[in-house]
Amino acid sequence: MSGLLKADFYRLFRSKFFYILGGVVLLLSLAVFALFVLIVEFGGEIGGAMTAGALQRLSFDGTVGYCAAIAAAVFVCSDFSGGGIRDKVARGCGRGKVFFSLWIALSFAVLVYYLLTQFVVFALGGAAFGWEGVRAAETISLFVAGVGISLANAAIFCALSVLLKKISSALLVGILLLFGITMLQGVLAVAEIYIGKEAFSVFCDVFAYLTPAGQPALLASGGNGWIAAAASCGWLLLVGLGVPPLFARQDLK
């Protein structure tokens, strides 16, 4: 297993996409920070209420999920197309170990993308806006929820890429899945306004909490970080138990 991890991390660190996506995430986070600065400067009473805690919530914009989908498609599927996975299995490496090694390396990459957003929140946002009135427990819960969402996205898109094998297929399905869930969540939010029933509101929240693609919008609007983190753990368990048996029966040609 250690040899597989060394090979996958070596391949990750030599991959251009790892650094390109990291740069994109950092630039988008800095853009959100700059927008906050403008709101504080010209927003009057609204600007005066801005804190680093508000910036932390708005950092859940779904960017990390899209980066996870792209990274998984490129990183995992390129190992299929290049014959790397087939060679590893032929050398006697178990398919389960091959999958978990890819998953761990991809999870590291996605966590780096998430931590870049939090660097902007804590280093720049904290210095510019301060943490007055922000509860430490809430800040910690949101940070942990972000870690959970990142790991869940890495798990889901790693599984999709392993099962689909082709970069184009994995990328298309991953992006459409994220976009579709986001659109559905928007439709449910509009329907919630017109229906106005508490049971439907609960259904909308449950749907958002259960999907890593839906959690960012919910957290940005005041959702509970611990519930989101618990739901993410469920996805990790589902992928860890369900995908290796499927991968074991897959044709590697």
XYZ file of C-alpha atoms in Angstrom:
253
model
C 0.000 0.000 0.000
C 2.847 2.405 0.826
C 4.325 1.873 -2.634
C 0.995 2.644 -4.274
C 0.601 5.807 -2.220
C 4.102 6.991 -3.099
C 3.427 6.421 -6.798
C 0.050 8.180 -6.726
C 1.300 11.173 -4.744
C 4.319 11.456 -7.039
C 1.981 11.491 -10.034
C -0.281 14.024 -8.300
C 2.532 16.453 -7.524
C 3.788 16.245 -11.110
C 0.325 16.878 -12.566
C -0.343 20.359 -13.929
C -4.057 20.192 -13.110
C -3.278 20.043 -9.369
C -1.632 23.466 -9.445
C -3.959 24.997 -12.041
C -7.071 24.133 -10.028
C -5.387 25.362 -6.855
C -4.676 28.689 -8.534
C -8.278 28.973 -9.727
C -9.629 28.289 -6.223
C -7.285 30.853 -4.678
C -8.179 33.527 -7.240
C -11.921 32.977 -6.756
C -11.517 33.151 -2.975
C -9.569 36.396 -3.293
C -12.324 37.750 -5.562
C -14.942 37.011 -2.881
C -12.714 38.679 -0.294
C -12.340 41.759 -2.520
C -16.130 41.907 -2.914
C -16.466 41.842 0.864
C -14.017 44.721 1.160
C -16.137 46.759 -1.258
C -19.295 45.959 0.707
C -17.637 47.080 3.940
C -16.411 50.295 2.322
C -19.636 51.278 0.555
C -22.361 49.148 2.129
C -23.318 51.449 4.973
C -25.068 49.574 7.787
C -24.822 46.298 5.868
C -21.076 46.729 5.480
C -20.675 47.443 9.176
C -22.238 44.082 10.020
C -19.720 42.100 7.948
C -17.411 39.788 9.892
C -14.970 37.021 9.052
C -17.721 34.618 10.117
C -19.955 35.869 7.292
C -17.049 35.474 4.872
C -16.553 31.914 6.099
C -20.167 31.026 5.331
C -20.024 32.582 1.873
C -16.839 30.638 1.115
C -19.165 27.635 0.666
C -19.867 28.462 -2.971
C -19.519 25.005 -4.523
C -16.158 25.704 -6.173
C -14.405 22.875 -4.343
C -17.005 20.386 -5.592
C -16.386 21.286 -9.230
C -12.628 21.120 -8.661
C -13.086 17.656 -7.132
C -15.025 16.474 -10.194
C -12.373 17.777 -12.586
C -9.446 16.493 -10.522
C -10.977 13.023 -10.170
C -11.671 12.707 -13.892
C -8.155 13.759 -14.865
C -6.207 12.018 -12.100
C -8.034 8.690 -11.932
C -9.020 8.218 -15.567
C -5.552 9.107 -16.855
C -4.257 6.158 -14.825
C -6.710 3.955 -16.714
C -5.868 5.327 -20.156
C -2.138 5.131 -19.491
C -2.368 1.527 -18.346
C -1.194 2.357 -14.842
C -4.048 0.666 -13.014
C -3.827 -2.434 -15.184
C -0.075 -2.668 -14.521
C -0.560 -2.277 -10.759
C -3.094 -5.100 -10.682
C -0.882 -7.277 -12.910
C 1.993 -6.822 -10.444
C -0.169 -8.299 -7.706
C -1.545 -5.168 -6.058
C -5.088 -5.801 -4.869
C -7.785 -3.786 -6.571
C -9.051 -2.596 -3.218
C -5.632 -1.168 -2.362
C -5.371 0.447 -5.793
C -8.735 2.152 -5.302
C -8.006 3.353 -1.772
C -4.616 4.698 -2.840
C -6.228 6.751 -5.610
C -8.933 7.891 -3.212
C -6.435 9.029 -0.563
C -4.319 10.972 -3.063
C -7.393 12.631 -4.563
C -8.753 13.460 -1.092
C -5.479 15.214 -0.307
C -5.784 17.324 -3.457
C -9.385 18.320 -2.717
C -8.519 19.166 0.898
C -5.757 21.453 -0.355
C -8.315 23.294 -2.491
C -10.635 23.672 0.494
C -7.831 24.862 2.781
C -6.900 27.532 0.243
C -10.386 29.015 0.628
C -10.071 28.882 4.400
C -6.664 30.560 4.273
C -8.350 33.559 2.696
C -11.131 33.428 5.312
C -8.943 33.124 8.388
C -5.783 34.995 7.359
C -7.194 37.826 5.261
C -10.814 37.873 6.423
C -9.880 37.702 10.089
C -7.409 40.546 9.730
C -9.741 42.750 7.678
C -13.115 42.170 9.332
C -12.415 40.606 12.726
C -14.303 37.894 14.593
C -16.371 40.071 16.926
C -19.666 38.395 17.796
C -18.751 35.177 15.978
C -19.028 32.053 18.130
C -15.999 29.778 18.163
C -18.215 26.662 18.163
C -19.953 27.811 14.982
C -16.646 28.585 13.288
C -15.261 25.155 14.173
C -18.422 23.371 13.030
C -18.320 25.122 9.655
C -14.641 24.302 9.194
C -15.242 20.632 10.015
C -18.265 20.599 7.697
C -16.075 21.950 4.907
C -13.550 19.183 5.480
C -16.380 16.644 5.372
C -17.846 18.064 2.155
C -14.410 18.029 0.525
C -13.761 14.412 1.484
C -17.254 13.351 0.405
C -16.816 15.020 -2.984
C -13.443 13.333 -3.412
C -14.985 9.959 -2.557
C -17.986 10.311 -4.868
C -16.050 11.561 -7.881
C -13.226 9.089 -7.355
C -15.841 6.330 -7.405
C -17.449 7.726 -10.572
C -14.087 7.983 -12.312
C -13.080 4.449 -11.346
C -16.365 3.026 -12.612
C -16.566 5.108 -15.806
C -12.819 4.938 -16.646
C -12.939 7.529 -19.450
C -12.011 11.143 -18.719
C -14.750 12.554 -20.948
C -17.460 10.391 -19.380
C -16.367 11.028 -15.790
C -16.037 14.758 -16.374
C -19.404 15.059 -18.111
C -21.291 12.991 -15.529
C -19.594 14.751 -12.615
C -20.297 18.286 -13.845
C -23.865 17.436 -14.844
C -24.451 15.847 -11.441
C -23.273 18.952 -9.611
C -25.187 21.283 -11.911
C -28.330 19.162 -11.742
C -28.381 19.029 -7.944
C -27.760 22.780 -7.744
C -30.612 23.454 -10.178
C -32.945 21.083 -8.337
C -32.120 22.750 -5.053
C -32.957 26.127 -6.597
C -36.306 24.821 -7.863
C -37.100 23.393 -4.431
C -36.230 26.726 -2.811
C -38.666 28.562 -5.103
C -41.349 25.932 -4.536
C -40.827 26.248 -0.788
C -41.735 29.943 -0.973
C -45.042 29.263 -2.729
C -45.999 26.065 -0.914
C -45.072 27.411 2.495
C -45.627 24.168 4.377
C -43.272 23.195 7.174
C -43.081 19.570 6.023
C -41.879 20.652 2.579
C -39.293 22.955 4.149
C -37.981 20.036 6.187
C -37.792 17.926 3.010
C -35.759 20.654 1.258
C -33.314 20.861 4.162
C -32.943 17.077 4.353
C -32.264 16.897 0.612
C -29.593 19.600 0.900
C -27.923 17.990 3.916
C -27.800 14.576 2.218
C -26.024 15.807 -0.919
C -22.479 17.239 -0.779
C -23.439 19.408 -3.764
C -26.391 20.822 -1.833
C -24.655 21.389 1.497
C -22.623 24.501 0.508
C -25.703 26.606 -0.280
C -27.375 25.431 2.915
C -24.335 26.283 5.043
C -23.947 29.654 3.326
C -27.507 30.509 4.367
C -27.126 29.430 8.007
C -27.220 25.618 8.037
C -25.814 23.435 10.815
C -22.218 22.385 10.199
C -22.294 19.297 12.412
C -25.272 17.803 10.565
C -23.516 18.378 7.246
C -20.343 16.747 8.577
C -22.295 13.704 9.767
C -23.970 13.335 6.363
C -20.565 13.519 4.680
C -19.324 10.670 6.871
C -22.207 8.602 5.530
C -20.970 9.146 1.972
C -17.452 8.090 2.949
C -18.818 4.893 4.453
C -21.009 4.210 1.417
C -18.142 4.640 -1.051
C -15.677 2.720 1.102
C -17.976 -0.287 1.380
C -19.739 -0.195 -1.981
C -17.151 0.700 -4.604
C -14.323 -1.843 -3.989
C -16.598 -4.864 -4.741
C -17.754 -3.170 -7.963
C -14.185 -2.329 -8.948
C -13.141 -5.924 -8.274
C -15.509 -7.149 -11.016
C -14.593 -4.454 -13.521
C -12.833 -5.139 -16.822
C -9.596 -3.136 -16.877
C -9.097 -3.289 -20.653
